[in-house]
Each structure stands twice: as structure tokens, then as C-alpha cells.
mmCIF file of C-alpha atoms in Angstrom:
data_model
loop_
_atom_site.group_PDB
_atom_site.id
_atom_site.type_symbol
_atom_site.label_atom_id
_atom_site.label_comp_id
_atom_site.label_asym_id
_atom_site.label_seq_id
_atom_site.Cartn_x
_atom_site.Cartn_y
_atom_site.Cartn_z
ATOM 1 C CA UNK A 1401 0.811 -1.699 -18.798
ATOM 2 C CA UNK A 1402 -0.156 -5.121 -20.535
ATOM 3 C CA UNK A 1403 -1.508 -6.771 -17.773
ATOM 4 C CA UNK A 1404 -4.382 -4.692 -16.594
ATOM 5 C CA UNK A 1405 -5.825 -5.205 -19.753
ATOM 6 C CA UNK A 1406 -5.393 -8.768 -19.336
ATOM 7 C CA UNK A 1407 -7.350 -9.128 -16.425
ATOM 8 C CA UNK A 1408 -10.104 -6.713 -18.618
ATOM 9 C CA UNK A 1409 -9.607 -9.185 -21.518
ATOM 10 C CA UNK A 1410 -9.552 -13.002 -19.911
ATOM 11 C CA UNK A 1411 -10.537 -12.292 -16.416
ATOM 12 C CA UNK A 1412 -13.696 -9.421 -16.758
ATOM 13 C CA UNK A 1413 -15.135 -10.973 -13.813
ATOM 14 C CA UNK A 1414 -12.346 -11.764 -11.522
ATOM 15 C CA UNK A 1415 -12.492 -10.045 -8.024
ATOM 16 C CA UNK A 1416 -9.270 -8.257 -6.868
ATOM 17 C CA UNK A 1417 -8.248 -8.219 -3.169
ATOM 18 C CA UNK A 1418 -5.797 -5.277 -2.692
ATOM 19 C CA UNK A 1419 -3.929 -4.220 -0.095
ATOM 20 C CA UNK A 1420 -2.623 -0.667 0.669
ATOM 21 C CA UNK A 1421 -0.618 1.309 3.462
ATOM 22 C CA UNK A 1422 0.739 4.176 4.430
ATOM 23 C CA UNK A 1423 2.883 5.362 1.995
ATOM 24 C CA UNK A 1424 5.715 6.421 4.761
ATOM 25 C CA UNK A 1425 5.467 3.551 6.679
ATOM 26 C CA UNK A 1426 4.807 1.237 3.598
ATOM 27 C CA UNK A 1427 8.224 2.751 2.095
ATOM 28 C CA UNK A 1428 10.046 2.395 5.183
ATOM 29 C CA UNK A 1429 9.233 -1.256 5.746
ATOM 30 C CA UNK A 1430 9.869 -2.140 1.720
ATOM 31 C CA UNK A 1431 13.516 0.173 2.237
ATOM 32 C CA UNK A 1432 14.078 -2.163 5.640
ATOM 33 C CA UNK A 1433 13.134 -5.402 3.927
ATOM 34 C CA UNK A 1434 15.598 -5.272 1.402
ATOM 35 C CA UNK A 1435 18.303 -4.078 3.539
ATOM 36 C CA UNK A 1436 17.412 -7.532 5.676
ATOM 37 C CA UNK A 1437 17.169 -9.878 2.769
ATOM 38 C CA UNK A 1438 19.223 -8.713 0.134
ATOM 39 C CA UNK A 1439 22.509 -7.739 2.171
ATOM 40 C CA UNK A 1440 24.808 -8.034 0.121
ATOM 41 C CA UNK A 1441 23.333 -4.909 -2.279
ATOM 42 C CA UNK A 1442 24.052 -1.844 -0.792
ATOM 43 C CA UNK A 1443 20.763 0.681 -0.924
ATOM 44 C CA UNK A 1444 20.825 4.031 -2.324
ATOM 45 C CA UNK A 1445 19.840 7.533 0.197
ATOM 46 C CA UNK A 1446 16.801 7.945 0.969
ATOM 47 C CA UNK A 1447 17.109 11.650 -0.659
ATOM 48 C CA UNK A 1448 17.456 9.719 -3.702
ATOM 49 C CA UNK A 1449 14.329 7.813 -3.995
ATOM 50 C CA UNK A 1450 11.873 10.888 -4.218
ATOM 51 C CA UNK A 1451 11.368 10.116 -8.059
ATOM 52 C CA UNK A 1452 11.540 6.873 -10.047
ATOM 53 C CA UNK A 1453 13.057 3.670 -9.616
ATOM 54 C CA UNK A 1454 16.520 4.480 -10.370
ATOM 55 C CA UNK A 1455 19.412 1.676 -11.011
ATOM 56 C CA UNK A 1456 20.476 0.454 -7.897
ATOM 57 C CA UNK A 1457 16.923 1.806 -6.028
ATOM 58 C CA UNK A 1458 15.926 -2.221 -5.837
ATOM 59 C CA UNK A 1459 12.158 -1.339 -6.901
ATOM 60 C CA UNK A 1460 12.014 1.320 -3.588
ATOM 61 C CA UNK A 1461 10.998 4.592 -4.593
ATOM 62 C CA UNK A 1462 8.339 7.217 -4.063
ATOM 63 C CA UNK A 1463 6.848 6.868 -7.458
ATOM 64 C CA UNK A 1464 5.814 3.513 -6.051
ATOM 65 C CA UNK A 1465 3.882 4.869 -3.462
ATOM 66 C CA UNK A 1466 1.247 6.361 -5.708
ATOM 67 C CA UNK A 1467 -1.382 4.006 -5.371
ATOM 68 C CA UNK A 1468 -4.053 6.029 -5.717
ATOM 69 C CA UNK A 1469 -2.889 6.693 -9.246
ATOM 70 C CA UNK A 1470 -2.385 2.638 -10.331
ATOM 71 C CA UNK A 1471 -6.088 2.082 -8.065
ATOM 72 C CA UNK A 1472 -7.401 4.465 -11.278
ATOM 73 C CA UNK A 1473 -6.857 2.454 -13.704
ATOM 74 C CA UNK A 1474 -9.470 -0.110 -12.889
ATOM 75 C CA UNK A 1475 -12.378 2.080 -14.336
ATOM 76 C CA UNK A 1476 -14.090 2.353 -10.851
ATOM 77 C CA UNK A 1477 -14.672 6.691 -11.028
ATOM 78 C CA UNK A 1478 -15.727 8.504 -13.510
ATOM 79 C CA UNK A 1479 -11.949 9.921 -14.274
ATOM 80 C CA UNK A 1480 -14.178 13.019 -16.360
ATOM 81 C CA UNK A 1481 -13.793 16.039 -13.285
ATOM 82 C CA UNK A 1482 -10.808 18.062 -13.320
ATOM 83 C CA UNK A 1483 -11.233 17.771 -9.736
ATOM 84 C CA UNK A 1484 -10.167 13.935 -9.462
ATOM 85 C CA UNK A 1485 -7.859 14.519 -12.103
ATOM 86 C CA UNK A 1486 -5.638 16.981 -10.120
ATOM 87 C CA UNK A 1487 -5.183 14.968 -7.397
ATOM 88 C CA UNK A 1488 -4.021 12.236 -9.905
ATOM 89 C CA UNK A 1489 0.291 12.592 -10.317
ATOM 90 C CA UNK A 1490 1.049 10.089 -13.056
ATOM 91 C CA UNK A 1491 -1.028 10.793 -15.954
ATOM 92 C CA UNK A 1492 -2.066 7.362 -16.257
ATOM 93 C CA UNK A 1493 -4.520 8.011 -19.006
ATOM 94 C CA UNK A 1494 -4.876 4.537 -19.572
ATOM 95 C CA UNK A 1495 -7.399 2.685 -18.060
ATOM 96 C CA UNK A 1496 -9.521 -0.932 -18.052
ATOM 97 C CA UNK A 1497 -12.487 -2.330 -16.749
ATOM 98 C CA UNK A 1498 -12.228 -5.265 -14.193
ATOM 99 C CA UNK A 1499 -13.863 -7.097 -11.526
ATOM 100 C CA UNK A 1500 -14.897 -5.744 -8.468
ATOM 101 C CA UNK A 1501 -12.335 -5.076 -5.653
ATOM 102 C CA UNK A 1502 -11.747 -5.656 -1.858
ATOM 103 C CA UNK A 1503 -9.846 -2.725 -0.310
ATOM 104 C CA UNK A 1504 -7.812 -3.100 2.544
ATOM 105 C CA UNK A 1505 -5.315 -0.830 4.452
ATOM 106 C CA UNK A 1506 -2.450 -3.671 6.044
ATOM 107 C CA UNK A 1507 -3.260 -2.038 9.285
ATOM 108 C CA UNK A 1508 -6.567 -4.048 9.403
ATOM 109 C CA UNK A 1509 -4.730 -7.207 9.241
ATOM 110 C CA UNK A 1510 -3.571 -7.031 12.753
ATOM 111 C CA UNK A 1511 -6.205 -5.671 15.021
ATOM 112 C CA UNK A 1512 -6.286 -6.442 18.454
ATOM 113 C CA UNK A 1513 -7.876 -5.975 21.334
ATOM 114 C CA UNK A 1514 -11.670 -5.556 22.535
ATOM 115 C CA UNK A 1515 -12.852 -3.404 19.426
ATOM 116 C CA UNK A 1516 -9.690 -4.316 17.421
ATOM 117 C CA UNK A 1517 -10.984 -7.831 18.046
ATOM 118 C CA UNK A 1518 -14.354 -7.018 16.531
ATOM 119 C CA UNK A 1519 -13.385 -5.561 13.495
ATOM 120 C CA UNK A 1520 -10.712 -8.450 12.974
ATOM 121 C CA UNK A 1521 -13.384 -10.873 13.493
ATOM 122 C CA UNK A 1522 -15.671 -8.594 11.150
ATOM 123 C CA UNK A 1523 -13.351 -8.128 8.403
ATOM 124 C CA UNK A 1524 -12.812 -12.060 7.623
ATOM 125 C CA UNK A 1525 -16.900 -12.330 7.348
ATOM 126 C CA UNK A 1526 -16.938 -9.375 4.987
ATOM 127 C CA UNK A 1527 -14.003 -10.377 3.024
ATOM 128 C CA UNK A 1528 -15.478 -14.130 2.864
ATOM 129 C CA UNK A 1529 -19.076 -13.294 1.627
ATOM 130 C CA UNK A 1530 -16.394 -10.978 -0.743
ATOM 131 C CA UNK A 1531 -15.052 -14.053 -2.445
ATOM 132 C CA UNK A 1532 -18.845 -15.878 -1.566
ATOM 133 C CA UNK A 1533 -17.147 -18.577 0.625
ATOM 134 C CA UNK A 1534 -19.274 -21.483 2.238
ATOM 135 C CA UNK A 1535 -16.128 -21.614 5.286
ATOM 136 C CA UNK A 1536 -15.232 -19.352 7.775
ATOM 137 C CA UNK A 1537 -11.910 -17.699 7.436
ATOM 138 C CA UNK A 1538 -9.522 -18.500 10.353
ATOM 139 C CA UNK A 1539 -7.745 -15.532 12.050
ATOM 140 C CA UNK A 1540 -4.522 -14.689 10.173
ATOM 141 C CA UNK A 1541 -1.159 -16.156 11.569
ATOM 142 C CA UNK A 1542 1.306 -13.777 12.654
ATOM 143 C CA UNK A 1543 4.120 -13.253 9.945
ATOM 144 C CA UNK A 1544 7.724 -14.138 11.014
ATOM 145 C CA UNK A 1545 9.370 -10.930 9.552
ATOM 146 C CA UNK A 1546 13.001 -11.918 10.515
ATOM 147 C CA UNK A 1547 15.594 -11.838 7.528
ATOM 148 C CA UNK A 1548 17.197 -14.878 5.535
ATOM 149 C CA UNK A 1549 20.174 -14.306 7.112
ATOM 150 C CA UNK A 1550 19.941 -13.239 10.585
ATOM 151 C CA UNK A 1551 21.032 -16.233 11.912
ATOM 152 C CA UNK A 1552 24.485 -15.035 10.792
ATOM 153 C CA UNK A 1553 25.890 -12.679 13.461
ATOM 154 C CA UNK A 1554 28.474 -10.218 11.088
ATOM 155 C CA UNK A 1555 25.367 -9.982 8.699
ATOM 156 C CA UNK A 1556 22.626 -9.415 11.246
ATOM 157 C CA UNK A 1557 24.612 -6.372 12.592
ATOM 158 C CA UNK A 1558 25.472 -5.168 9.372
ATOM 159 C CA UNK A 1559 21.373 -5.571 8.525
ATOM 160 C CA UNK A 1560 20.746 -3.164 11.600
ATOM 161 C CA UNK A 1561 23.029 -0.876 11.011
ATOM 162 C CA UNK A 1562 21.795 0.359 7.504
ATOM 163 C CA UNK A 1563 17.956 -0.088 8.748
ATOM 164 C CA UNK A 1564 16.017 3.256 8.086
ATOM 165 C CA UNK A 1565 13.821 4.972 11.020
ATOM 166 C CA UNK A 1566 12.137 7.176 8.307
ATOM 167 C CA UNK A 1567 11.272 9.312 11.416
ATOM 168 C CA UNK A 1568 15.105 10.884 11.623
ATOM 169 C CA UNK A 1569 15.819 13.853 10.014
ATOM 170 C CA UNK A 1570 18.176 13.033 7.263
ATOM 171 C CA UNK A 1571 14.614 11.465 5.563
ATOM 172 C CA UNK A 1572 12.805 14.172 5.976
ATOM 173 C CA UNK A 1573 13.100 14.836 2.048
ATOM 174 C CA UNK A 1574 11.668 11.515 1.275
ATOM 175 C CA UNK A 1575 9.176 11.964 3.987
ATOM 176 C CA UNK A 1576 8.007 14.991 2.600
ATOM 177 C CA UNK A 1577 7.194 13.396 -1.034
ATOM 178 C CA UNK A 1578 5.390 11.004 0.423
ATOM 179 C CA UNK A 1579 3.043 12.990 2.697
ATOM 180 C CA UNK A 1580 2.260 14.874 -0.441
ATOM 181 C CA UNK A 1581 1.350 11.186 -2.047
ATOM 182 C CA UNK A 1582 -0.728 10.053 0.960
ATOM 183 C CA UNK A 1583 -2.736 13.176 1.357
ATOM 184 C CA UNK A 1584 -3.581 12.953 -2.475
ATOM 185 C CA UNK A 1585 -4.201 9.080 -1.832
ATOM 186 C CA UNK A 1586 -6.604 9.567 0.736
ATOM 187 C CA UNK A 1587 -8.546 12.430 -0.191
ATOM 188 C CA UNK A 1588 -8.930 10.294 -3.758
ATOM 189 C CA UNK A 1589 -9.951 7.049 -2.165
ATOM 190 C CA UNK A 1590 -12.080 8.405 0.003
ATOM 191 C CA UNK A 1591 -14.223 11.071 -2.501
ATOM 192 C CA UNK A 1592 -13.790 8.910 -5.813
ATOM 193 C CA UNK A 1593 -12.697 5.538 -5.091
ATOM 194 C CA UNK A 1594 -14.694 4.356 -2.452
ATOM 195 C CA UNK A 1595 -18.019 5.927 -4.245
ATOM 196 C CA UNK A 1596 -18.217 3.017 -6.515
ATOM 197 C CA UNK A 1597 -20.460 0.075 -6.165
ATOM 198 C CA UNK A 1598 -17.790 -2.544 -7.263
ATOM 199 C CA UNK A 1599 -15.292 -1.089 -4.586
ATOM 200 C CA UNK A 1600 -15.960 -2.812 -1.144
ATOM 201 C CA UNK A 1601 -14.224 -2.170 2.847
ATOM 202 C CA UNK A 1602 -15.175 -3.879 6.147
ATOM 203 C CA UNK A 1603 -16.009 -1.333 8.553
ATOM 204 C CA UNK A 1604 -16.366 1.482 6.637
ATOM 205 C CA UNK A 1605 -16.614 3.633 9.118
ATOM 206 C CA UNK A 1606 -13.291 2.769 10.877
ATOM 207 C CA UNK A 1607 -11.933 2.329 7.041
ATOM 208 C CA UNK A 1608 -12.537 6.151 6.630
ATOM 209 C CA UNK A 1609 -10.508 6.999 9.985
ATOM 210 C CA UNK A 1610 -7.674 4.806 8.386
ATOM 211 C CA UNK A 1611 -7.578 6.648 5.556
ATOM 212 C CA UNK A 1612 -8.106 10.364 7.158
ATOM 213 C CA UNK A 1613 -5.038 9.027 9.105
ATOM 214 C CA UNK A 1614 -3.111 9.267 6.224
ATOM 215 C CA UNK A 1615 -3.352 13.216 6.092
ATOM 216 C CA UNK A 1616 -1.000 13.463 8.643
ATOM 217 C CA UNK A 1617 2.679 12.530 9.458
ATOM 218 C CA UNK A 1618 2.925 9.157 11.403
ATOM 219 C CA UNK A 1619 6.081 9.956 12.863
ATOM 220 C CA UNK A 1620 4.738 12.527 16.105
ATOM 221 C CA UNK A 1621 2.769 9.446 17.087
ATOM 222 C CA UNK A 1622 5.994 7.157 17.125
#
């Protein structure tokens, strides 16, 4: 709670660069990554995880994935229409005034091909006259996602064997609360969020087919 009124109090001006995803596949992947890199904690069901951060959760859990809800605390919308309001879950009534914001959905990060090369190539110009840099921005390296300890054998196969597909029916509970999360994230983003003249995208356009993505399950495309 303290430190978005930090940034409001020492850092008014800052800009923010935020990232969001998914919230299935962004819950999966967190789920996965602590499985591969702390293996020695066993993780909690799935069926679990549809609430708060419970002991032993190791910060995964649906509440989490309500980042439409922590995105409205930076005083961007006008938070005064019962109709944002209802698509709001928290009841985060508190809210702060910062610097203008970059939004990005992870998918973005890893475009390829003839228009995916575009838009790649598009999205570091945008995001550098963001931050008003004099130097292009290379292309991102590709992220070794391997585990700290996959070079141990018993570990490695333990690590696969507790992996999630979220796409398998005993998380279809968990899947559900989060469909319910990304639909509200997306329709707020999209009508509130994006409205505001401090709140910036590349490729808006393919930004907005992102986001409508988000209305539907991502596991039929799998």
C-alpha cells in the first residue's frame, strides 16, 4: 500500500513501464517457475489458489492475477461510474497519482516473423521516444528459462513431474477464476485504461486484439 504513494510523493514524474499477460498463462508460467527453481518446496493444488495467497501458495494465486484492479490505482480513469467500478474485484479504494505509463502485454516481447517483425521493430521506437532516448534499442535477447537446478538429473525429473499444463482438467477450477479476471481485465483496460492520455501502447491496433484475446480461453488454441 505504502509504495504507490511513494512514487506519488518522491517520484510524481517518473514514467512506469509495465508489463502484463494473460492471467491463465501468466499463472501457469509463475506456478511452473517455482516448481523449477524452488524444488525443494512442495506447491499447493491448483484448486487451492482461487483466492489469496495462502501459507505455502509461494506468492501464486488468483488474487494476483487482478491487474486490472492494482493498474487502478495510478489515478489514470476517472474511478466515478458505477460502470468501471463493477468490473473492479478488490475494492482498492485507494488510489495515487503518478507518472505516465508504458503498457505492454509479454506477448509483444517476442514477435516474429514478417508482421511480427514489424511490430517488434515498432515497439522498441515507441517505447524509446517513451523514455525520450537519443539510442536505438537493440532487439531483446532471448531469455534462458531453464531452472537452477536442471543440471541435476533426480531434480530435473522431479521438476517435470509436478509442472502444471493449466489446460488439463483437474485446473479447470483455477482456470475458471481466472477467465472471470481476464475478461474483467480486458474489457477495463480497453474502455477505461487505455482512454487516458498518460497511458501509452505500440500498435494500438494490434494492442486491442491482444487484449480482446483475453476474453477467451487460451487453452482450445493449444
Amino acid at each position: 500500500d505504502y509504495s504507490i504513494f511513494n512514487y506519488e510523493k518522491y517520484f510524481p514524474s517518473t514514467k512506469l513501464i509495465i508489463g502484463i499477460r494473460h492471467p491463465v498463462l501468466w499463472f501457469e508460467s509463475l506456478y511452473n517457475f517455482r516448481v523449477t527453481n524452488v524444488p525443494w518446496k512442495e506447491m499447493l493444488p491448483t484448486s487451492d489458489l482461487t483466492r489469496g495467497c495462502i501459507s505455502g501458495s509461494q506468492g501464486v494465486c488468483a488474487w494476483r492475477a487482478n491487474f486490472h484492479d492494482f493498474l487502478s490505482r495510478l489515478g489514470k480513469t476517472p474511478m466515478s461510474s458505477a460502470s468501471e467500478k463493477q468490473l473492479l474485484q478488490l475494492g482498492l479504494d485507494k488510489h495515487a497519482k503518478v507518472g505516465p505509463v508504458f503498457l505492454y502485454e509479454v506477448s509483444q516481447l517476442s514477435e516474429s516473423g514478417s508482421d511480427g517483425g514489424v511490430r517488434s521493430a515498432q515497439f522498441r521506437t515507441d517505447l524509446k521516444q517513451f523514455l525520450g532516448l537519443q539510442k536505438e534499442i537493440p532487439p531483446f535477447p532471448l531469455v534462458d528459462t531453464s531452472g537452477r537446478f536442471d543440471f541435476l538429473p533426480v531434480v530435473k525429473n522431479q521438476v517435470d513431474r509436478n509442472k502444471i499444463d493449466i489446460c488439463q482438467p483437474q485446473h479447470d477450477i483455477i482456470r475458471d477464476v481466472l477467465m472471470e479476471k481476464a475478461t474483467l481485465a480486458s474489457t477495463w483496460i480497453r474502455k477505461y485504461f487505455l482512454q487516458s492520455d498518460e497511458v501509452f501502447v505500440s500498435s494500438r491496433e494490434h494492442f486491442d486484439l491482444i487484449l480482446e484475446s483475453w476474453m477467451h480461453d487460451p487453452c482450445p488454441r493449444r
